[in-house]
Amino acid sequence: MKRRKFLVGSAIGVGVILGSGYLSRKVWRRYLAGVANTIDLPYLKPAPPHLWFEIKANNEIILHCPKVEMGQGAFTGLAQIAADELDVRVDQMQVVHATTDTDNIDEFSTGGSTSISSLWQPLRELAATMREMLKNEAAKQHNLPIKDLSTSEGMIRHGEQQLTYGEIAASVETWTVPKTPPLKDPKSYQWVGKPIPRVDLLEKVTGSPIYGMDAEMPDMLFGAIARPDKVDAELGTVDTAEADKMPGVVKIVQEKDFVGVIAHSYTEAENAKNALNITWKTNRAWQSSDILEMIQVGKGSPQEIQKEGRADRLLDSSSEGLMQAEYSSPIGAHAQLEPNGAVAYVEKDKATVIISTQVVKLTRSEVAKRLGMKKEQVNIIPSFLGGGFGRRLHTPHAAEIAVLSRAVGRPVKCFYNRQEEFQNDTFRPPTHHVLKAKLSDNKEIIALEHHVSSGDVMFGSPLFPGIAEHILGADLGAWRGGMIQYSGIPNHRAVSWRVKLPFATSWWRSLGLLANTFAIESFMDELAHRAGKDPVAFRLAHINDSEAGLRLKAVIQAAAEKAKWGQALEEGHAMGFACSTDVNTPVAQVAEISISNDKIKVHKVTCAIDPGLVINPDQVRAQCEGAIIMGMSAAMFEEMEVVDNSLQPIIYGPYRMAQMRDAPKEIDVVLLENAQTPGAVGEPPLGPIGAAIANAVFALTGQRLRSMPLQPA
Amino acid sequence: MKIECTINGEKRKLETEGSTPLLWVLRDELGLKGTKFGCGKAACGACTVHVNGTAIRSCSYPIQAAQQAEIRTIEGLGNESALHAVQQAWQEEIVPQCGYCQPGFMMAAAALIDRIPDPTDEDIDQNITNICRCGTYYRMRKAIHRAVAIQQHQKETASENSTL
Ligand code: FES
Ligand code: FES
């Protein structure tokens, strides 16, 4: 069958929104910001069913998954969703990464907590259609009336007679794609909603070689590409004399923008790279103090992203009873365990790249462009990711490694070392926040305003066309979580300040959510204390009964109840509360902490989340646990600095991250399902944790910690 | 130089540069890719293997130090049909997310319960210092305690069988 557009996603097209010409520029930008804040990214242009499902003669069903598995459990959740409409058991399925030459290519990326939510509708339709296709074929091949055929567990049944899907599929040469049949009632699903073990579990406990780092090709050589240890550096002069003489060197490749060596082993390639004499062109000697200065609210360019009522006028500096506080967060590294790299093999008229990437399609385009090939000549083979977290939403090293391979006519494997990872990361930008508010006489918030200043997240990302900057006006990655969710506050406003930093900043799991929620939810705590109200009751009192408001209230109540908020605690312990809604998924968290020797110890975190329909409760819990630990790690310990134009530290340890001893001994996750369809899970639970801990510190000591990493005095 | 050692129960004779880290010998020369590279500086634990029963970080362990040693990697800890107690516990607690750090953690945990058969939380905190970016520590702790129980059970069944 020729490829054709199959199912049309339910995207709200940007074009439609732009058509609203009656809105002024400022107003429609705000409107757009509001839309962007709540919609999930749709899955665009799904390929036809038989490009998703490969049915083997032995009746094994292979799901060629265009979303990559980076730990988030996409393979498992998608297998569950597909199984229910395809009428197979999950254990009859095997999920693999779709390579680009299967033509089942994700138009965008694996990211934004959308792997499940964006495919919920299309994948069910695809699976149901595939089932229908099998039935049609069975009817045709065996001359049976289709209405008498039923399906279950990978079998087509007709009375006593049964045929496996594999038997039917074996003789099909060209599939005909029928109209999408009606979907089943989700209530009747057998797999959706079950806490089945992850489908990749056995591989992951036996140490199977499944990551990009593990890939090999026959006759493979090792490459090493020099990366700057300086901020904002470009390749200057290169002297290869020393490196040429190093043992094992096969070739040194010098391009305008990079230099790499190719050798027989990893160690030889690394040693030869270190023997290159390179000068990097830099512009100035940046220091952390420069960055701190630049990032202050008021320095960059502002864009109003939310406005309700007259917050700006009510909160001007002369107004009586004005409360104001400043918060900040540092530069954060991804620090994913598997370094970036790839194995590439460029032949005369084709190229193959095995890689851990979140952007399969983009990587293919970049490789093709660099090699002067057509996209169809490049096959990207995605592998399991040893962590994604947004670090792999751009993997331009694939093209560089392809160039190395072309230079020697053999496959080349090449990856970053850890120092290069730390110094060439696409960091979580540092932020600065100014919050202002006023209470009424009866201690309710009359007006609340949030200013966030941040380096870029979405702007500059090759995932979005440059035009997005002009359309949106403000970086939705930077202000993610920065809007005021307390709909009951009559006057509220949020402003995003854009700052261009001299190093790359980009997507980091949950984007601005962690920092913005830290600022807003800490400030809410300040306001509650000023008002003399309980922080939980105070929050509830400022949320309207809209659908989103009710869902938020429900998680707040659930978390408070489960954590026994307000109960007497062990001596020296205290609780803190925070909540946020991210892409329609509300989350509330309670952190119980103590402090000894000026160090915070998080004993227990209670988390209530409402991601809508839950596909796999165990994996939703796992994502919450992981997000809580990653979030507390970032909030309590992590910080990159710029020292004499170099990003530091360059290794785990000095880049302090949460370890076993820091992890809470109890994480209690409560799942609510107050929506009909599955929503975001991977990122939302990262939002509240920083503020929940800081608020607990306040409850315990009266100290208000306003900058991350949190350090009690 | 010539190195003789036992890897996962098999005698091996290797010819390699003595300073080469054990990690790269395992991964690139012997194809044992379950042992991972995370940092190369003994800072993350992704490369943890056992040398003579002790957990070491193979990225910073020159192969020459493994002369005549017994080396065990994740591939030799257990296999699909006979998982080690730690692997079984990891499976039952559904610990892995991305999974990249997990072989290192399982090797560290297996060495820990060999040395301290019923570790306290304190023992776990002090001895398990690897890094997991996905933040699976909470389940790992439960899995380590569960592995102890599994091992206990295995021993009891073994001794029951031998007295029969
Ligand atoms: S790779 Fe050996 S400790 Fe990190
Ligand atoms: S499971 Fe991903 S780093 Fe540990």
Coordinates of C-alpha atoms in Angstrom, one line a residue, chain A residues 229-231 285-288 419 423 640-650:
Chain A
D229 CA 35.7 23.4 28.4
K230 CA 34.9 27.1 28.0
V231 CA 31.6 29.0 27.9
A285 CA 35.7 35.5 30.9
W286 CA 32.3 34.9 32.3
Q287 CA 31.7 34.4 36.0
S288 CA 28.6 33.3 38.0
Q419 CA 33.4 16.3 31.8
Q423 CA 30.4 21.4 30.3
M640 CA 26.4 24.6 38.3
E641 CA 28.6 27.6 38.4
V642 CA 30.6 29.6 36.0
V643 CA 34.1 30.0 37.2
D644 CA 36.6 31.8 35.0
N645 CA 34.6 31.1 31.9
S646 CA 34.2 27.5 32.6
L647 CA 31.1 25.6 33.8
Q648 CA 31.8 23.7 37.0
P649 CA 31.7 21.1 38.5
I650 CA 32.6 18.5 35.9

